[in-house]
mmCIF file of C-alpha atoms in Angstrom:
data_model
loop_
_atom_site.group_PDB
_atom_site.id
_atom_site.type_symbol
_atom_site.label_atom_id
_atom_site.label_comp_id
_atom_site.label_asym_id
_atom_site.label_seq_id
_atom_site.Cartn_x
_atom_site.Cartn_y
_atom_site.Cartn_z
ATOM 1 C CA MET A 1 -6.838 2.556 26.457
ATOM 2 C CA LYS A 2 -9.082 0.738 24.006
ATOM 3 C CA PHE A 3 -7.620 -0.949 20.930
ATOM 4 C CA LEU A 4 -9.201 -1.347 17.508
ATOM 5 C CA ILE A 5 -7.569 -4.240 15.646
ATOM 6 C CA ILE A 6 -8.246 -4.629 11.925
ATOM 7 C CA ILE A 7 -6.977 -7.761 10.168
ATOM 8 C CA PRO A 8 -7.164 -7.874 6.353
ATOM 9 C CA ALA A 9 -7.422 -11.522 5.291
ATOM 10 C CA HIS A 10 -7.431 -13.394 1.993
ATOM 11 C CA ASN A 11 -7.198 -17.199 1.962
ATOM 12 C CA GLU A 12 -5.619 -17.409 5.414
ATOM 13 C CA GLU A 13 -7.135 -20.718 6.617
ATOM 14 C CA ASN A 14 -3.703 -22.085 7.552
ATOM 15 C CA SER A 15 -2.804 -19.227 9.882
ATOM 16 C CA ILE A 16 -5.774 -17.150 10.990
ATOM 17 C CA SER A 17 -6.897 -19.538 13.736
ATOM 18 C CA SER A 18 -3.529 -19.270 15.503
ATOM 19 C CA CYS A 19 -3.556 -15.494 15.037
ATOM 20 C CA LEU A 20 -7.019 -14.988 16.512
ATOM 21 C CA GLU A 21 -6.403 -17.482 19.328
ATOM 22 C CA SER A 22 -3.282 -15.545 20.333
ATOM 23 C CA LEU A 23 -5.334 -12.330 20.445
ATOM 24 C CA GLN A 24 -8.147 -14.001 22.367
ATOM 25 C CA LYS A 25 -5.635 -15.025 25.055
ATOM 26 C CA GLN A 26 -4.110 -11.558 25.526
ATOM 27 C CA SER A 27 -3.578 -10.399 29.118
ATOM 28 C CA PHE A 28 -4.848 -6.984 27.947
ATOM 29 C CA GLY A 29 -8.407 -7.540 26.819
ATOM 30 C CA ASP A 30 -9.866 -4.106 26.049
ATOM 31 C CA PHE A 31 -10.021 -4.414 22.277
ATOM 32 C CA ALA A 32 -12.315 -4.998 19.324
ATOM 33 C CA CYS A 33 -11.058 -7.055 16.397
ATOM 34 C CA VAL A 34 -12.474 -6.800 12.870
ATOM 35 C CA VAL A 35 -11.462 -9.501 10.391
ATOM 36 C CA VAL A 36 -11.939 -8.141 6.873
ATOM 37 C CA ASN A 37 -12.331 -11.100 4.538
ATOM 38 C CA ASP A 38 -11.242 -10.016 1.067
ATOM 39 C CA GLY A 39 -13.063 -12.587 -1.071
ATOM 40 C CA SER A 40 -11.430 -15.706 0.361
ATOM 41 C CA SER A 41 -12.206 -18.980 -1.400
ATOM 42 C CA ASP A 42 -11.020 -21.172 1.484
ATOM 43 C CA LYS A 43 -12.218 -21.561 5.104
ATOM 44 C CA THR A 44 -11.012 -18.141 6.331
ATOM 45 C CA THR A 45 -14.535 -16.865 7.015
ATOM 46 C CA GLU A 46 -15.640 -20.127 8.607
ATOM 47 C CA ILE A 47 -12.701 -20.051 11.035
ATOM 48 C CA ALA A 48 -13.182 -16.373 11.890
ATOM 49 C CA GLU A 49 -16.903 -16.992 12.407
ATOM 50 C CA LYS A 50 -16.121 -19.467 15.209
ATOM 51 C CA PHE A 51 -14.263 -16.757 17.101
ATOM 52 C CA ARG A 52 -17.081 -14.262 16.473
ATOM 53 C CA THR A 53 -19.662 -16.614 17.987
ATOM 54 C CA GLN A 54 -17.422 -17.379 20.992
ATOM 55 C CA ASP A 55 -16.215 -13.858 21.734
ATOM 56 C CA SER A 56 -18.116 -10.583 21.183
ATOM 57 C CA ARG A 57 -14.824 -8.727 20.702
ATOM 58 C CA PHE A 58 -14.458 -10.331 17.270
ATOM 59 C CA SER A 59 -16.438 -9.434 14.150
ATOM 60 C CA ILE A 60 -16.213 -10.186 10.426
ATOM 61 C CA GLN A 61 -16.691 -8.052 7.354
ATOM 62 C CA ASP A 62 -16.976 -9.893 4.033
ATOM 63 C CA LEU A 63 -15.872 -8.215 0.808
ATOM 64 C CA GLU A 64 -15.761 -9.323 -2.769
ATOM 65 C CA GLN A 65 -12.201 -10.124 -3.825
ATOM 66 C CA SER A 66 -10.380 -6.962 -4.831
ATOM 67 C CA GLU A 67 -7.795 -6.530 -7.550
ATOM 68 C CA HIS A 68 -4.331 -7.488 -6.368
ATOM 69 C CA GLN A 69 -1.975 -4.528 -6.161
ATOM 70 C CA PRO A 70 1.190 -4.709 -4.013
ATOM 71 C CA GLY A 71 0.712 -2.482 -0.969
ATOM 72 C CA ALA A 72 -2.483 -0.848 -2.165
ATOM 73 C CA LYS A 73 -4.767 -3.865 -1.758
ATOM 74 C CA VAL A 74 -4.054 -4.508 1.905
ATOM 75 C CA VAL A 75 -4.609 -0.848 2.807
ATOM 76 C CA ARG A 76 -7.868 -0.689 0.869
ATOM 77 C CA THR A 77 -9.044 -3.815 2.667
ATOM 78 C CA PHE A 78 -7.953 -2.296 5.994
ATOM 79 C CA ASN A 79 -9.843 0.912 5.193
ATOM 80 C CA LYS A 80 -13.028 -1.069 4.527
ATOM 81 C CA GLY A 81 -12.741 -2.461 8.023
ATOM 82 C CA LEU A 82 -12.136 1.017 9.403
ATOM 83 C CA GLU A 83 -15.340 2.255 7.752
ATOM 84 C CA SER A 84 -17.352 -0.345 9.688
ATOM 85 C CA VAL A 85 -16.582 1.138 13.129
ATOM 86 C CA ASN A 86 -16.558 4.485 14.917
ATOM 87 C CA ILE A 87 -12.864 5.303 15.355
ATOM 88 C CA ASN A 88 -13.730 7.823 18.069
ATOM 89 C CA GLU A 89 -14.576 4.947 20.406
ATOM 90 C CA PHE A 90 -10.940 3.818 20.397
ATOM 91 C CA ASP A 91 -7.562 5.110 21.559
ATOM 92 C CA VAL A 92 -5.285 2.896 19.437
ATOM 93 C CA VAL A 93 -5.732 1.664 15.848
ATOM 94 C CA CYS A 94 -3.907 -1.530 14.852
ATOM 95 C CA LYS A 95 -3.337 -3.020 11.422
ATOM 96 C CA PHE A 96 -2.303 -6.636 11.995
ATOM 97 C CA ASP A 97 -1.739 -9.417 9.467
ATOM 98 C CA ALA A 98 -3.573 -12.743 9.679
ATOM 99 C CA ASP A 99 -0.349 -14.786 9.670
ATOM 100 C CA ILE A 100 1.026 -13.328 12.914
ATOM 101 C CA VAL A 101 0.986 -15.068 16.316
ATOM 102 C CA PHE A 102 1.286 -12.775 19.331
ATOM 103 C CA PRO A 103 2.668 -13.569 22.800
ATOM 104 C CA SER A 104 0.022 -13.247 25.507
ATOM 105 C CA HIS A 105 1.448 -9.967 26.852
ATOM 106 C CA TYR A 106 1.829 -8.245 23.461
ATOM 107 C CA LEU A 107 -1.044 -5.755 23.704
ATOM 108 C CA GLU A 108 -0.261 -5.130 27.365
ATOM 109 C CA LYS A 109 3.291 -4.045 26.545
ATOM 110 C CA VAL A 110 2.207 -1.897 23.594
ATOM 111 C CA ASN A 111 -0.446 -0.271 25.769
ATOM 112 C CA PHE A 112 2.175 0.472 28.442
ATOM 113 C CA VAL A 113 4.309 2.363 25.914
ATOM 114 C CA PHE A 114 1.374 4.444 24.740
ATOM 115 C CA GLU A 115 0.343 5.266 28.311
ATOM 116 C CA SER A 116 3.843 6.051 29.577
ATOM 117 C CA ASN A 117 5.087 7.978 26.531
ATOM 118 C CA PHE A 118 2.587 10.555 25.309
ATOM 119 C CA LYS A 119 4.751 11.295 22.256
ATOM 120 C CA ALA A 120 4.624 7.672 21.055
ATOM 121 C CA GLY A 121 2.610 7.648 17.838
ATOM 122 C CA VAL A 122 3.471 4.272 16.274
ATOM 123 C CA VAL A 123 4.491 1.239 18.360
ATOM 124 C CA SER A 124 5.314 -2.425 17.794
ATOM 125 C CA GLY A 125 7.491 -5.322 18.820
ATOM 126 C CA LEU A 126 9.790 -7.159 16.414
ATOM 127 C CA VAL A 127 8.910 -9.704 13.723
ATOM 128 C CA TYR A 128 10.534 -13.147 13.916
ATOM 129 C CA ILE A 129 10.456 -16.015 11.391
ATOM 130 C CA ARG A 130 11.469 -19.646 11.608
ATOM 131 C CA ASN A 131 15.189 -20.299 11.645
ATOM 132 C CA TYR A 132 15.225 -22.058 8.282
ATOM 133 C CA LYS A 133 19.013 -22.294 8.217
ATOM 134 C CA GLN A 134 18.929 -24.249 11.447
ATOM 135 C CA ASN A 135 15.830 -26.215 10.457
ATOM 136 C CA PRO A 136 15.851 -26.620 6.653
ATOM 137 C CA GLN A 137 13.301 -29.432 6.885
ATOM 138 C CA ILE A 138 10.547 -27.054 8.040
ATOM 139 C CA LYS A 139 8.080 -26.474 5.234
ATOM 140 C CA ASN A 140 4.726 -26.133 6.979
ATOM 141 C CA LEU A 141 3.184 -23.303 8.945
ATOM 142 C CA LYS A 142 2.911 -25.527 11.988
ATOM 143 C CA LEU A 143 4.707 -28.689 12.976
ATOM 144 C CA PRO A 144 2.506 -31.539 14.305
ATOM 145 C CA SER A 145 3.775 -31.252 17.890
ATOM 146 C CA GLU A 146 4.350 -27.508 17.931
ATOM 147 C CA ASN A 147 2.638 -25.063 20.280
ATOM 148 C CA LEU A 148 2.710 -21.743 18.425
ATOM 149 C CA LEU A 149 1.703 -19.897 21.605
ATOM 150 C CA ASP A 150 4.949 -20.958 23.303
ATOM 151 C CA PHE A 151 7.448 -18.098 23.036
ATOM 152 C CA GLY A 152 10.240 -19.672 25.095
ATOM 153 C CA ASN A 153 12.394 -20.097 21.971
ATOM 154 C CA LYS A 154 14.961 -22.140 23.891
ATOM 155 C CA ASN A 155 16.434 -23.702 20.748
ATOM 156 C CA HIS A 156 16.403 -20.444 18.772
ATOM 157 C CA ASP A 157 13.928 -21.893 16.281
ATOM 158 C CA TRP A 158 12.684 -18.359 15.652
ATOM 159 C CA VAL A 159 14.961 -15.513 14.523
ATOM 160 C CA PHE A 160 14.592 -11.825 13.663
ATOM 161 C CA GLU A 161 13.218 -11.291 10.135
ATOM 162 C CA ASN A 162 16.050 -9.132 8.899
ATOM 163 C CA LEU A 163 14.274 -7.056 6.234
ATOM 164 C CA SER A 164 14.813 -3.744 8.007
ATOM 165 C CA SER A 165 16.389 -2.438 11.187
ATOM 166 C CA LYS A 166 15.033 -3.213 14.639
ATOM 167 C CA ASP A 167 13.954 0.432 14.874
ATOM 168 C CA HIS A 168 11.406 0.051 12.064
ATOM 169 C CA VAL A 169 7.777 -0.777 12.836
ATOM 170 C CA ARG A 170 6.927 -3.510 10.322
ATOM 171 C CA GLY A 171 3.753 -3.594 8.244
ATOM 172 C CA PRO A 172 2.281 -6.793 9.777
ATOM 173 C CA ILE A 173 2.124 -5.353 13.308
ATOM 174 C CA LYS A 174 1.348 -1.626 13.133
ATOM 175 C CA ALA A 175 -0.232 0.079 16.156
ATOM 176 C CA TYR A 176 -1.046 3.802 15.964
ATOM 177 C CA ARG A 177 -2.184 6.218 18.639
ATOM 178 C CA LYS A 178 -5.525 7.453 17.301
ATOM 179 C CA GLU A 179 -4.471 11.104 17.335
ATOM 180 C CA CYS A 180 -1.377 10.247 15.312
ATOM 181 C CA PHE A 181 -3.413 8.147 12.876
ATOM 182 C CA VAL A 182 -5.895 10.970 12.312
ATOM 183 C CA GLN A 183 -3.183 13.610 11.857
ATOM 184 C CA MET A 184 -1.499 11.359 9.274
ATOM 185 C CA ASN A 185 -4.834 11.188 7.442
ATOM 186 C CA GLY A 186 -4.754 7.413 7.841
ATOM 187 C CA LEU A 187 -2.899 4.980 5.621
ATOM 188 C CA ARG A 188 -2.206 5.680 1.950
ATOM 189 C CA ALA A 189 -3.181 2.912 -0.466
ATOM 190 C CA VAL A 190 0.126 2.818 -2.343
ATOM 191 C CA LEU A 191 3.166 0.589 -2.615
ATOM 192 C CA GLY A 192 5.412 1.634 0.277
ATOM 193 C CA TRP A 193 2.586 2.648 2.614
ATOM 194 C CA ASP A 194 4.367 1.064 5.587
ATOM 195 C CA ASN A 195 7.352 3.404 5.211
ATOM 196 C CA LEU A 196 5.294 6.392 4.232
ATOM 197 C CA ASP A 197 3.258 6.202 7.447
ATOM 198 C CA ILE A 198 6.425 6.461 9.539
ATOM 199 C CA LEU A 199 7.537 9.572 7.652
ATOM 200 C CA LEU A 200 4.113 11.167 8.090
ATOM 201 C CA ALA A 201 3.995 10.301 11.789
ATOM 202 C CA ARG A 202 7.345 12.003 12.289
ATOM 203 C CA LYS A 203 6.187 14.990 10.255
ATOM 204 C CA ASN A 204 3.480 15.453 12.876
ATOM 205 C CA SER A 205 6.089 15.245 15.670
ATOM 206 C CA TRP A 206 5.205 11.730 16.839
ATOM 207 C CA GLU A 207 7.789 9.200 17.984
ATOM 208 C CA VAL A 208 8.106 5.727 16.484
ATOM 209 C CA VAL A 209 8.874 3.025 19.061
ATOM 210 C CA THR A 210 9.866 -0.615 18.685
ATOM 211 C CA ILE A 211 9.935 -2.739 21.842
ATOM 212 C CA LYS A 212 13.121 -4.731 21.404
ATOM 213 C CA ASP A 213 12.316 -7.506 23.904
ATOM 214 C CA LEU A 214 8.847 -8.131 22.454
ATOM 215 C CA TRP A 215 8.458 -10.266 19.356
ATOM 216 C CA VAL A 216 5.804 -11.987 17.278
ATOM 217 C CA LYS A 217 5.889 -15.069 15.061
ATOM 218 C CA HIS A 218 5.457 -14.477 11.346
ATOM 219 C CA LEU A 219 4.087 -17.778 10.074
ATOM 220 C CA ARG A 220 4.528 -16.922 6.427
ATOM 221 C CA PRO A 221 7.682 -14.859 5.866
ATOM 222 C CA THR A 222 7.349 -11.798 3.662
ATOM 223 C CA ALA A 223 6.652 -13.102 0.158
ATOM 224 C CA TYR A 224 9.167 -12.741 -2.605
ATOM 225 C CA LYS A 225 6.464 -12.971 -5.259
ATOM 226 C CA TYR A 226 7.718 -9.778 -6.807
ATOM 227 C CA LYS A 227 11.408 -10.503 -6.411
ATOM 228 C CA GLY A 228 11.896 -10.446 -10.199
ATOM 229 C CA GLN A 229 10.239 -7.028 -10.278
ATOM 230 C CA LYS A 230 12.117 -5.665 -7.285
ATOM 231 C CA ALA A 231 13.938 -2.861 -9.111
ATOM 232 C CA GLU A 232 10.807 -1.786 -10.963
ATOM 233 C CA LYS A 233 8.767 -1.724 -7.740
ATOM 234 C CA LEU A 234 11.570 0.225 -6.048
ATOM 235 C CA GLY A 235 11.231 2.983 -8.620
ATOM 236 C CA GLN A 236 7.501 3.092 -8.015
ATOM 237 C CA TYR A 237 8.085 3.212 -4.253
ATOM 238 C CA PHE A 238 10.549 6.120 -4.530
ATOM 239 C CA TYR A 239 7.943 8.010 -6.548
ATOM 240 C CA ASN A 240 5.111 7.207 -4.140
ATOM 241 C CA ILE A 241 6.974 8.575 -1.110
ATOM 242 C CA GLY A 242 7.608 11.855 -2.907
ATOM 243 C CA LEU A 243 11.311 11.700 -3.770
ATOM 244 C CA SER A 244 12.724 14.066 -6.386
ATOM 245 C CA LEU A 245 14.787 12.657 -9.258
ATOM 246 C CA PRO A 246 18.141 13.462 -7.575
ATOM 247 C CA LEU A 247 17.010 11.756 -4.362
ATOM 248 C CA ALA A 248 15.668 8.786 -6.321
ATOM 249 C CA MET A 249 19.032 8.474 -8.095
ATOM 250 C CA ILE A 250 20.917 8.561 -4.790
ATOM 251 C CA SER A 251 18.607 5.948 -3.227
ATOM 252 C CA SER A 252 18.755 3.781 -6.368
ATOM 253 C CA ALA A 253 22.539 3.952 -6.460
ATOM 254 C CA LYS A 254 22.706 2.891 -2.819
ATOM 255 C CA SER A 255 20.463 -0.122 -3.429
ATOM 256 C CA SER A 256 22.266 -1.074 -6.656
ATOM 257 C CA TYR A 257 25.655 -0.885 -4.967
ATOM 258 C CA LYS A 258 24.410 -3.064 -2.119
ATOM 259 C CA ASN A 259 23.154 -5.665 -4.599
ATOM 260 C CA ARG A 260 26.181 -5.274 -6.919
ATOM 261 C CA SER A 261 23.922 -4.600 -9.906
ATOM 262 C CA SER A 262 24.250 -1.616 -12.243
ATOM 263 C CA LYS A 263 21.284 -2.990 -14.194
ATOM 264 C CA GLU A 264 19.102 -2.572 -11.107
ATOM 265 C CA PHE A 265 19.940 1.147 -11.041
ATOM 266 C CA LEU A 266 18.801 1.636 -14.656
ATOM 267 C CA ILE A 267 15.586 -0.325 -14.167
ATOM 268 C CA THR A 268 14.744 1.544 -10.956
ATOM 269 C CA ILE A 269 15.268 5.005 -12.445
ATOM 270 C CA ASN A 270 13.402 4.089 -15.614
ATOM 271 C CA SER A 271 10.491 2.900 -13.459
ATOM 272 C CA PHE A 272 10.626 6.109 -11.417
ATOM 273 C CA LEU A 273 10.465 8.265 -14.558
ATOM 274 C CA LYS A 274 7.520 6.284 -15.935
ATOM 275 C CA GLN A 275 5.286 7.097 -12.949
ATOM 276 C CA LYS A 276 2.634 9.592 -14.031
ATOM 277 C CA GLU A 277 -0.127 9.252 -11.450
ATOM 278 C CA LYS A 278 -0.740 12.068 -9.011
ATOM 279 C CA ARG A 279 1.030 11.371 -5.738
ATOM 280 C CA ASN A 280 -1.155 10.668 -2.724
ATOM 281 C CA LEU A 281 0.683 13.348 -0.761
ATOM 282 C CA SER A 282 0.248 17.065 -0.149
ATOM 283 C CA LYS A 283 2.927 19.574 -1.197
ATOM 284 C CA ASP A 284 3.759 20.094 2.466
ATOM 285 C CA GLU A 285 4.207 16.347 3.043
ATOM 286 C CA ILE A 286 6.432 16.001 -0.024
ATOM 287 C CA LYS A 287 8.550 18.937 1.113
ATOM 288 C CA PHE A 288 9.010 17.400 4.569
ATOM 289 C CA ILE A 289 9.955 13.983 3.190
ATOM 290 C CA ARG A 290 12.483 15.420 0.757
ATOM 291 C CA ASN A 291 14.054 17.584 3.460
ATOM 292 C CA GLN A 292 14.340 14.547 5.735
ATOM 293 C CA ARG A 293 16.012 12.514 2.987
ATOM 294 C CA TRP A 294 18.523 15.256 2.242
ATOM 295 C CA LYS A 295 19.331 15.550 5.952
ATOM 296 C CA GLU A 296 19.956 11.796 6.110
ATOM 297 C CA PHE A 297 22.164 11.991 3.023
ATOM 298 C CA PHE A 298 24.364 14.764 4.400
ATOM 299 C CA ARG A 299 24.436 13.165 7.857
ATOM 300 C CA ASN A 300 25.937 10.023 6.308
ATOM 301 C CA PHE A 301 28.842 12.167 5.134
ATOM 302 C CA GLY A 302 29.263 13.827 8.517
ATOM 303 C CA LEU A 303 27.854 17.144 7.298
#
C-alpha cells in the first residue's frame, strides 16, 4: 500500500526536524509526505526544505498564515495539502502533526493492519507524553543528551496521554484507508473534527483500530490554550457533531458532573443554543450520529 502523509505546520522549528527524521527512517518506505507550512515566521520551512532536497518523498507547500480557529484551521491547512496531490495514487491518507516522533516500525505496523483487516478504516497507535510527574524538571522539547528516536522507555519517561480512551484514534496521528476517507467526504473543518470523523467512518461500516503496543512521542502535549473556554467550546462541539438539545443536555450534564461544576453545564448549554451556523453534516449523517448517541445512553443503563 502507498501512504500519503500530510503534515500541517505553523512555527514548528523546535519539533519538525525530529518528526521528519523519524518518518525518513521508517522501515516501511512507500510514502509521500507533504509539509503544509501555514505562514510560519520561524525556520519551519527552512528545516523542511532540507528534507525535501535530501529525499524526493518529501515536499513543501507554503501558505499565507490563516486565521486561527480551534479545529477548523488545522483541517483547512490539511485540505490545502490534499489539493496538491492526486489522492487516487495512494491507498492510505494520513494527517500527522509536526510535533510527533514515530518509532521506526510505525508505518509498517499500520500498513499491516490495513492489509490484514479489510474492514479497518481508521488506524493508529497510541499517543504518549513525557512523564512530567516523574520528571518535573523537564521543560524543553528535547533534553541535551536525549535520543528522541529511542523508544526503549526503560525508565518510563514517557506515559500515555490520557485525554481519551486507548480505543480512540487521536487527532495527531490519523491514518485513513482511502476508500473510507472518500466515503466520509474527507475531514470537516470544524471544532471536534477528530471525533466527527470516527462517527462518519462507523456510519459507513468501517472499523476503527488502535494498535495498543505501538506508540508515538508527542513533543508538545495537547495545548490548554482554551482551557478557560472549555465549557463554551464544548457546547460548540456538541452542536457541530449534530446532537439534539436533549442529547446535548445529557452530554453536558455528564461532563459537568465529572468536573463537579454546575456552572459548566449552564455555559455549555448556553453556547450550544447560540450556535446558528449551518452544520457541516447531511440529514442522514445527523440522524446516524443521534441514533448512536441514544444507543450509548441506553446501553449505559443496561437497556
